[in-house]
PDB file of C-alpha atoms in Angstrom:
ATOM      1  CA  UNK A   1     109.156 -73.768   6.440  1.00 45.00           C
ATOM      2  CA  UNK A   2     109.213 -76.931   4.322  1.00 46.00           C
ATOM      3  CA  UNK A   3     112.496 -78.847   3.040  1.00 46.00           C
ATOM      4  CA  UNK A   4     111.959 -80.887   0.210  1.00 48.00           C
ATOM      5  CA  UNK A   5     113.742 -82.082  -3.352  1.00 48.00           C
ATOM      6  CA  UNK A   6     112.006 -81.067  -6.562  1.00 49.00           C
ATOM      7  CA  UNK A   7     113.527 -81.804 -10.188  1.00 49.00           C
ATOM      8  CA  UNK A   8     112.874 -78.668 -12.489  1.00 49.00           C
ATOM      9  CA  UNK A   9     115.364 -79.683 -15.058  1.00 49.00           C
ATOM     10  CA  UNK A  10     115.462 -81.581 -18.114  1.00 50.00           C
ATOM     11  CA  UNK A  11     118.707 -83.785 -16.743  1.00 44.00           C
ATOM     12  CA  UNK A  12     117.620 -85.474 -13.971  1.00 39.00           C
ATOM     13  CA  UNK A  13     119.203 -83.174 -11.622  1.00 40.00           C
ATOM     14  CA  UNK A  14     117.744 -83.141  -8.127  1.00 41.00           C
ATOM     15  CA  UNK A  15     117.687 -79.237  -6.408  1.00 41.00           C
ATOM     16  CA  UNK A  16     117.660 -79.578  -2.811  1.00 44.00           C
ATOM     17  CA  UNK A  17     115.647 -76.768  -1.400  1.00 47.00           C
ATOM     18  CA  UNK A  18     114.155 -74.807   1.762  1.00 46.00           C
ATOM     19  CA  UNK A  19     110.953 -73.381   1.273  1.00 49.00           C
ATOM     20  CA  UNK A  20     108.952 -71.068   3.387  1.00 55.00           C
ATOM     21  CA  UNK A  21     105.939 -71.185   1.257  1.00 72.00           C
ATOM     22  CA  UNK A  22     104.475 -73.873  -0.704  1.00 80.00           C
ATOM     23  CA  UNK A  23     103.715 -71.568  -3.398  1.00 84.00           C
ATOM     24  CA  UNK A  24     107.670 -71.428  -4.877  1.00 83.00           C
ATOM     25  CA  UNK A  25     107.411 -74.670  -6.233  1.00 84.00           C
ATOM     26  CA  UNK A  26     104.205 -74.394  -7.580  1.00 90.00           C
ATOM     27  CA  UNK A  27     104.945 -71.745  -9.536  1.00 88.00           C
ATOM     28  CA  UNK A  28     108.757 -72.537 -10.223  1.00 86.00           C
ATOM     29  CA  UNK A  29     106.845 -75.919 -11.608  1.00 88.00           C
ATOM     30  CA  UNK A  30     104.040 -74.266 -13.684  1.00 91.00           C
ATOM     31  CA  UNK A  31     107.027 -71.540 -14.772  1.00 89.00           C
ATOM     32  CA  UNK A  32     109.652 -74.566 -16.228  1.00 87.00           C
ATOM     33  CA  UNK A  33     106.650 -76.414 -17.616  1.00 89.00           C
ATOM     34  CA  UNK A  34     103.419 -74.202 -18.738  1.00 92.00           C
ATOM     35  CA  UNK A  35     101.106 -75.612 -16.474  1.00 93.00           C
ATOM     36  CA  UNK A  36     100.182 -77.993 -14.128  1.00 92.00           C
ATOM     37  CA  UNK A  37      98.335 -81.158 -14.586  1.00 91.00           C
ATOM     38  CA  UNK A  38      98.345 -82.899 -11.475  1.00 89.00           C
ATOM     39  CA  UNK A  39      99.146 -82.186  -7.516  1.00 90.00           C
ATOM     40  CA  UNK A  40      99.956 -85.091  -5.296  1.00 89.00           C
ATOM     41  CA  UNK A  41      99.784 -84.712  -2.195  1.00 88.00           C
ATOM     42  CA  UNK A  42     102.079 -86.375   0.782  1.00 87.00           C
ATOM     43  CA  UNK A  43     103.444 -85.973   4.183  1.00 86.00           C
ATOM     44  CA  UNK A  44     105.785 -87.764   6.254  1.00 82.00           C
ATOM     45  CA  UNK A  45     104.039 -89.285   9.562  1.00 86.00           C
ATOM     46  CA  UNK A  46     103.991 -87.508  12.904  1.00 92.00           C
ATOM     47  CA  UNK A  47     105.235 -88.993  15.519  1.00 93.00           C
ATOM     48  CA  UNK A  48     104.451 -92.653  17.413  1.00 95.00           C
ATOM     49  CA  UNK A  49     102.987 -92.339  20.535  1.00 96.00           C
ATOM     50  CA  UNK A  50      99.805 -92.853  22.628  1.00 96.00           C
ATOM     51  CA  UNK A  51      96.813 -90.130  23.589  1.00 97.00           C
ATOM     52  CA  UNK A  52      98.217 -89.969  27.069  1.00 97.00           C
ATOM     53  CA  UNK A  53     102.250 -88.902  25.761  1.00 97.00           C
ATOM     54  CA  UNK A  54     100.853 -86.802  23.212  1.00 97.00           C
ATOM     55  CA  UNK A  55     100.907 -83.140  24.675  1.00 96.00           C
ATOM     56  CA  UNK A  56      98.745 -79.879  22.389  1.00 96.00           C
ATOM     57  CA  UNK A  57     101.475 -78.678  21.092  1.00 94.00           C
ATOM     58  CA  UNK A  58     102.729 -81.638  19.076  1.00 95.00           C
ATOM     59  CA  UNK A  59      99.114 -82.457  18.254  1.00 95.00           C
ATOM     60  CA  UNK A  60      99.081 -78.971  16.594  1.00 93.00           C
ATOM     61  CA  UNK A  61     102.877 -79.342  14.531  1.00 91.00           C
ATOM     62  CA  UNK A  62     101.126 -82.859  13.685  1.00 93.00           C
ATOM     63  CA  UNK A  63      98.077 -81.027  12.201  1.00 94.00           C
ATOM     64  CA  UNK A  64     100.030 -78.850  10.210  1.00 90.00           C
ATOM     65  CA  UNK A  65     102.601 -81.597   8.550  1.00 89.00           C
ATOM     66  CA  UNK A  66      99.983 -83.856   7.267  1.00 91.00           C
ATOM     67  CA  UNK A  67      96.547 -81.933   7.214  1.00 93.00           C
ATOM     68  CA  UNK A  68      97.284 -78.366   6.293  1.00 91.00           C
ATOM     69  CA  UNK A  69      99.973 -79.072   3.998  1.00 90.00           C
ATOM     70  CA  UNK A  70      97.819 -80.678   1.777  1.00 91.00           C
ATOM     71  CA  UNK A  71      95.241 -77.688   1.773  1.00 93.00           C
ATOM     72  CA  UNK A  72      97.681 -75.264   1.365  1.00 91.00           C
ATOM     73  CA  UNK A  73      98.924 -77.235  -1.997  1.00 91.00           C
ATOM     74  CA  UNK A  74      95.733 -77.289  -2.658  1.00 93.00           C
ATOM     75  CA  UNK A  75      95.099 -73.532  -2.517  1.00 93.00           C
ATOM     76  CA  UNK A  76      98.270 -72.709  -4.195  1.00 92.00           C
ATOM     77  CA  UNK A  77      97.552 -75.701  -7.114  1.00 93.00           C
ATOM     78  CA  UNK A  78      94.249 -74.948  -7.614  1.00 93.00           C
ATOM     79  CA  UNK A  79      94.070 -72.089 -10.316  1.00 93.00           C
ATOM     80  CA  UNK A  80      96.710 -73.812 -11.853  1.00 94.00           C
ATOM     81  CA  UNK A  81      94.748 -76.829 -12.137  1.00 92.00           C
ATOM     82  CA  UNK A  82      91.178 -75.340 -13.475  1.00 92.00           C
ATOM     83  CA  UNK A  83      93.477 -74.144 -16.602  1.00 93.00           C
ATOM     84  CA  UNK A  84      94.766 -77.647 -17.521  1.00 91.00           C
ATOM     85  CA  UNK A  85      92.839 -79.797 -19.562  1.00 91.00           C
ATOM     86  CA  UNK A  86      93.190 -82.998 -17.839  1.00 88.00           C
ATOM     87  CA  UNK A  87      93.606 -81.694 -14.062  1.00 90.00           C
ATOM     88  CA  UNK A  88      94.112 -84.233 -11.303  1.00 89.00           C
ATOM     89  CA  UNK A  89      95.112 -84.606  -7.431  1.00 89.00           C
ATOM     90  CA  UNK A  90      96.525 -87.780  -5.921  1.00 88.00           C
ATOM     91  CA  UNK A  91      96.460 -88.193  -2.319  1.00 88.00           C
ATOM     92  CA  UNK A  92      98.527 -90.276  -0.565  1.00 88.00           C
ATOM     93  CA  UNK A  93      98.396 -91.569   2.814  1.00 87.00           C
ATOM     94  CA  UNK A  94      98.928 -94.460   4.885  1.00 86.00           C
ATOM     95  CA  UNK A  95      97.370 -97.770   6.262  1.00 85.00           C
ATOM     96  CA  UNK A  96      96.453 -96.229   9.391  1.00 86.00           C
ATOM     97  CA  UNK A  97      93.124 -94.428   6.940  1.00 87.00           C
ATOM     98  CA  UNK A  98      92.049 -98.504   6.745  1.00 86.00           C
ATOM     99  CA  UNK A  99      92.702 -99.412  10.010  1.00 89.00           C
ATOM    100  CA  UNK A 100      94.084 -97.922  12.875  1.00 92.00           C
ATOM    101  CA  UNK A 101      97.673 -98.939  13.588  1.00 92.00           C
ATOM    102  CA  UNK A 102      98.624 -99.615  17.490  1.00 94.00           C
ATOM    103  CA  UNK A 103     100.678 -95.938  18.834  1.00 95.00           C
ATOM    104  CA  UNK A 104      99.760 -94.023  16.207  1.00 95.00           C
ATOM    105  CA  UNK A 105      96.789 -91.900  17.376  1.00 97.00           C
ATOM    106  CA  UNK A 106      98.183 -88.963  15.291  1.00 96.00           C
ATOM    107  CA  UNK A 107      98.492 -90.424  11.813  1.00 94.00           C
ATOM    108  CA  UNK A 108      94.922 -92.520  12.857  1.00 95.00           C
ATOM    109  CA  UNK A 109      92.933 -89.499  13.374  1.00 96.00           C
ATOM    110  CA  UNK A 110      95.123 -86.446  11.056  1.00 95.00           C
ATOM    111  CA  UNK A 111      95.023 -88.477   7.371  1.00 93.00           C
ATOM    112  CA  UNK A 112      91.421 -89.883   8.109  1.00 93.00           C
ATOM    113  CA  UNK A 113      90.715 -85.685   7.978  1.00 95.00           C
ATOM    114  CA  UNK A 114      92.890 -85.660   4.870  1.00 93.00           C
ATOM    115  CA  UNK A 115      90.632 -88.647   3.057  1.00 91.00           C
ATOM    116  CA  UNK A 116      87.772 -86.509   4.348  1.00 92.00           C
ATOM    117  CA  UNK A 117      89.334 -83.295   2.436  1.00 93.00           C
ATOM    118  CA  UNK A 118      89.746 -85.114  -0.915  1.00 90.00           C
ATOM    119  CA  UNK A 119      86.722 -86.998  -0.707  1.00 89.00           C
ATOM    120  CA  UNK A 120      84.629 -83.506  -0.436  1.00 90.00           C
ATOM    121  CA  UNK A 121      86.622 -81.747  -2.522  1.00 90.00           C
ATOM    122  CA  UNK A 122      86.148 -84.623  -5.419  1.00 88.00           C
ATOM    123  CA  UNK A 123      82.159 -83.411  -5.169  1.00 88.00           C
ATOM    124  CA  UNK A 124      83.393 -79.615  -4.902  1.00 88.00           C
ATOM    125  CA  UNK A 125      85.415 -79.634  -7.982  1.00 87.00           C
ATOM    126  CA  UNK A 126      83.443 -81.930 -10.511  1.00 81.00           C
ATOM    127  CA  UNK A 127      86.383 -81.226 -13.082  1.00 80.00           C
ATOM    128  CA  UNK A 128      88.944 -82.141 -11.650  1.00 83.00           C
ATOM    129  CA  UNK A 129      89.672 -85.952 -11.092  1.00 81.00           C
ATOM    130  CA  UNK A 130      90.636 -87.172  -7.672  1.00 76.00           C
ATOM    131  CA  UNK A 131      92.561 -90.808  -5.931  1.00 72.00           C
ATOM    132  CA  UNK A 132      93.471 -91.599  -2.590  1.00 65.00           C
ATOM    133  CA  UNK A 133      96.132 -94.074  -2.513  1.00 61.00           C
ATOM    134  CA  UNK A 134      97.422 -96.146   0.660  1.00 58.00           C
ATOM    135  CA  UNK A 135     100.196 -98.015   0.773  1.00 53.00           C
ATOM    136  CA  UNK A 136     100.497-100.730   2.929  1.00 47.00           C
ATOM    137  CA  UNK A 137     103.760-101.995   2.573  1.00 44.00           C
ATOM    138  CA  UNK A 138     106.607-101.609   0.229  1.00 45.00           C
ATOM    139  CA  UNK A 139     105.491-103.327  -3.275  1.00 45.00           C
ATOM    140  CA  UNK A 140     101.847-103.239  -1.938  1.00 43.00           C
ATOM    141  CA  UNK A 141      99.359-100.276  -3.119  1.00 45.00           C
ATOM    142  CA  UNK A 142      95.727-100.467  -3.176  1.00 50.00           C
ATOM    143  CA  UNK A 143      94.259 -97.315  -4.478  1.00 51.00           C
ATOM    144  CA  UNK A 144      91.144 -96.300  -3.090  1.00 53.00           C
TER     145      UNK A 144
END
């Protein structure tokens, strides 16, 4: 299940929704607008802690959020993509990719895999263009 805010219409309306499979907005996007262009890709962090507090289970949920959400967009995105003339995917992460931040072992480890995804699928899919961007701190982006 995934909770998130699209905008589908031409007013600036925000719809609030629930989804239970990334594909609905995918295609409720390519549906309002003919196509798609570009996928960015995002997740909120897991959770602060060290290796020690950190039991499977939440090491699994963690996995999920910020790795396999990105390759399911990816899967759902991608035929989408191949038809668009000037397809891209923007990744975005955090600092923790540069330099791993102190009680964070979950975001230090899960979006280095998530760099590791884009970077291989930049060489993978030749036509479509790829970015990683990290932000650091608010006002502070250093694409990469």
């Amino acid at each position: 299940m995934f909770e998130v805010s699209i905008q589908l219409t031409d007013s600036l309306k925000i719809i609030n929704c629930i989804f239970y499979s990334l594909e609905v907005p995918i295609n409720a996007t390519v549906e309002k607008f003919g196509g798609l262009d570009i996928l960015v890709t995002n997740a909120g962090g897991p959770p602060a802690d060290t290796f020690d507090d950190i039991d499977l289970a939440t090491w699994e949920t963690s996995i999920d959020l910020t790795l396999l959400s990105a390759v399911r967009l990816v899967k759902y995105a991608l035929s989408h993509l191949r038809q668009s003339t000037a397809p891209a995917i923007l990744t975005i992460t955090s600092t923790s990719t540069k330099q791993p931040v102190q009680n964070l072992v979950l975001s230090n480890s899960i979006r280095l895999a998530v760099i590791g995804l884009t970077k291989t699928l930049s060489q993978e899919l030749v036509a479509i263009k790829f970015a990683s961007t990290v932000f650091y701190q608010a006002g502070h982006i250093q694409k990469g």
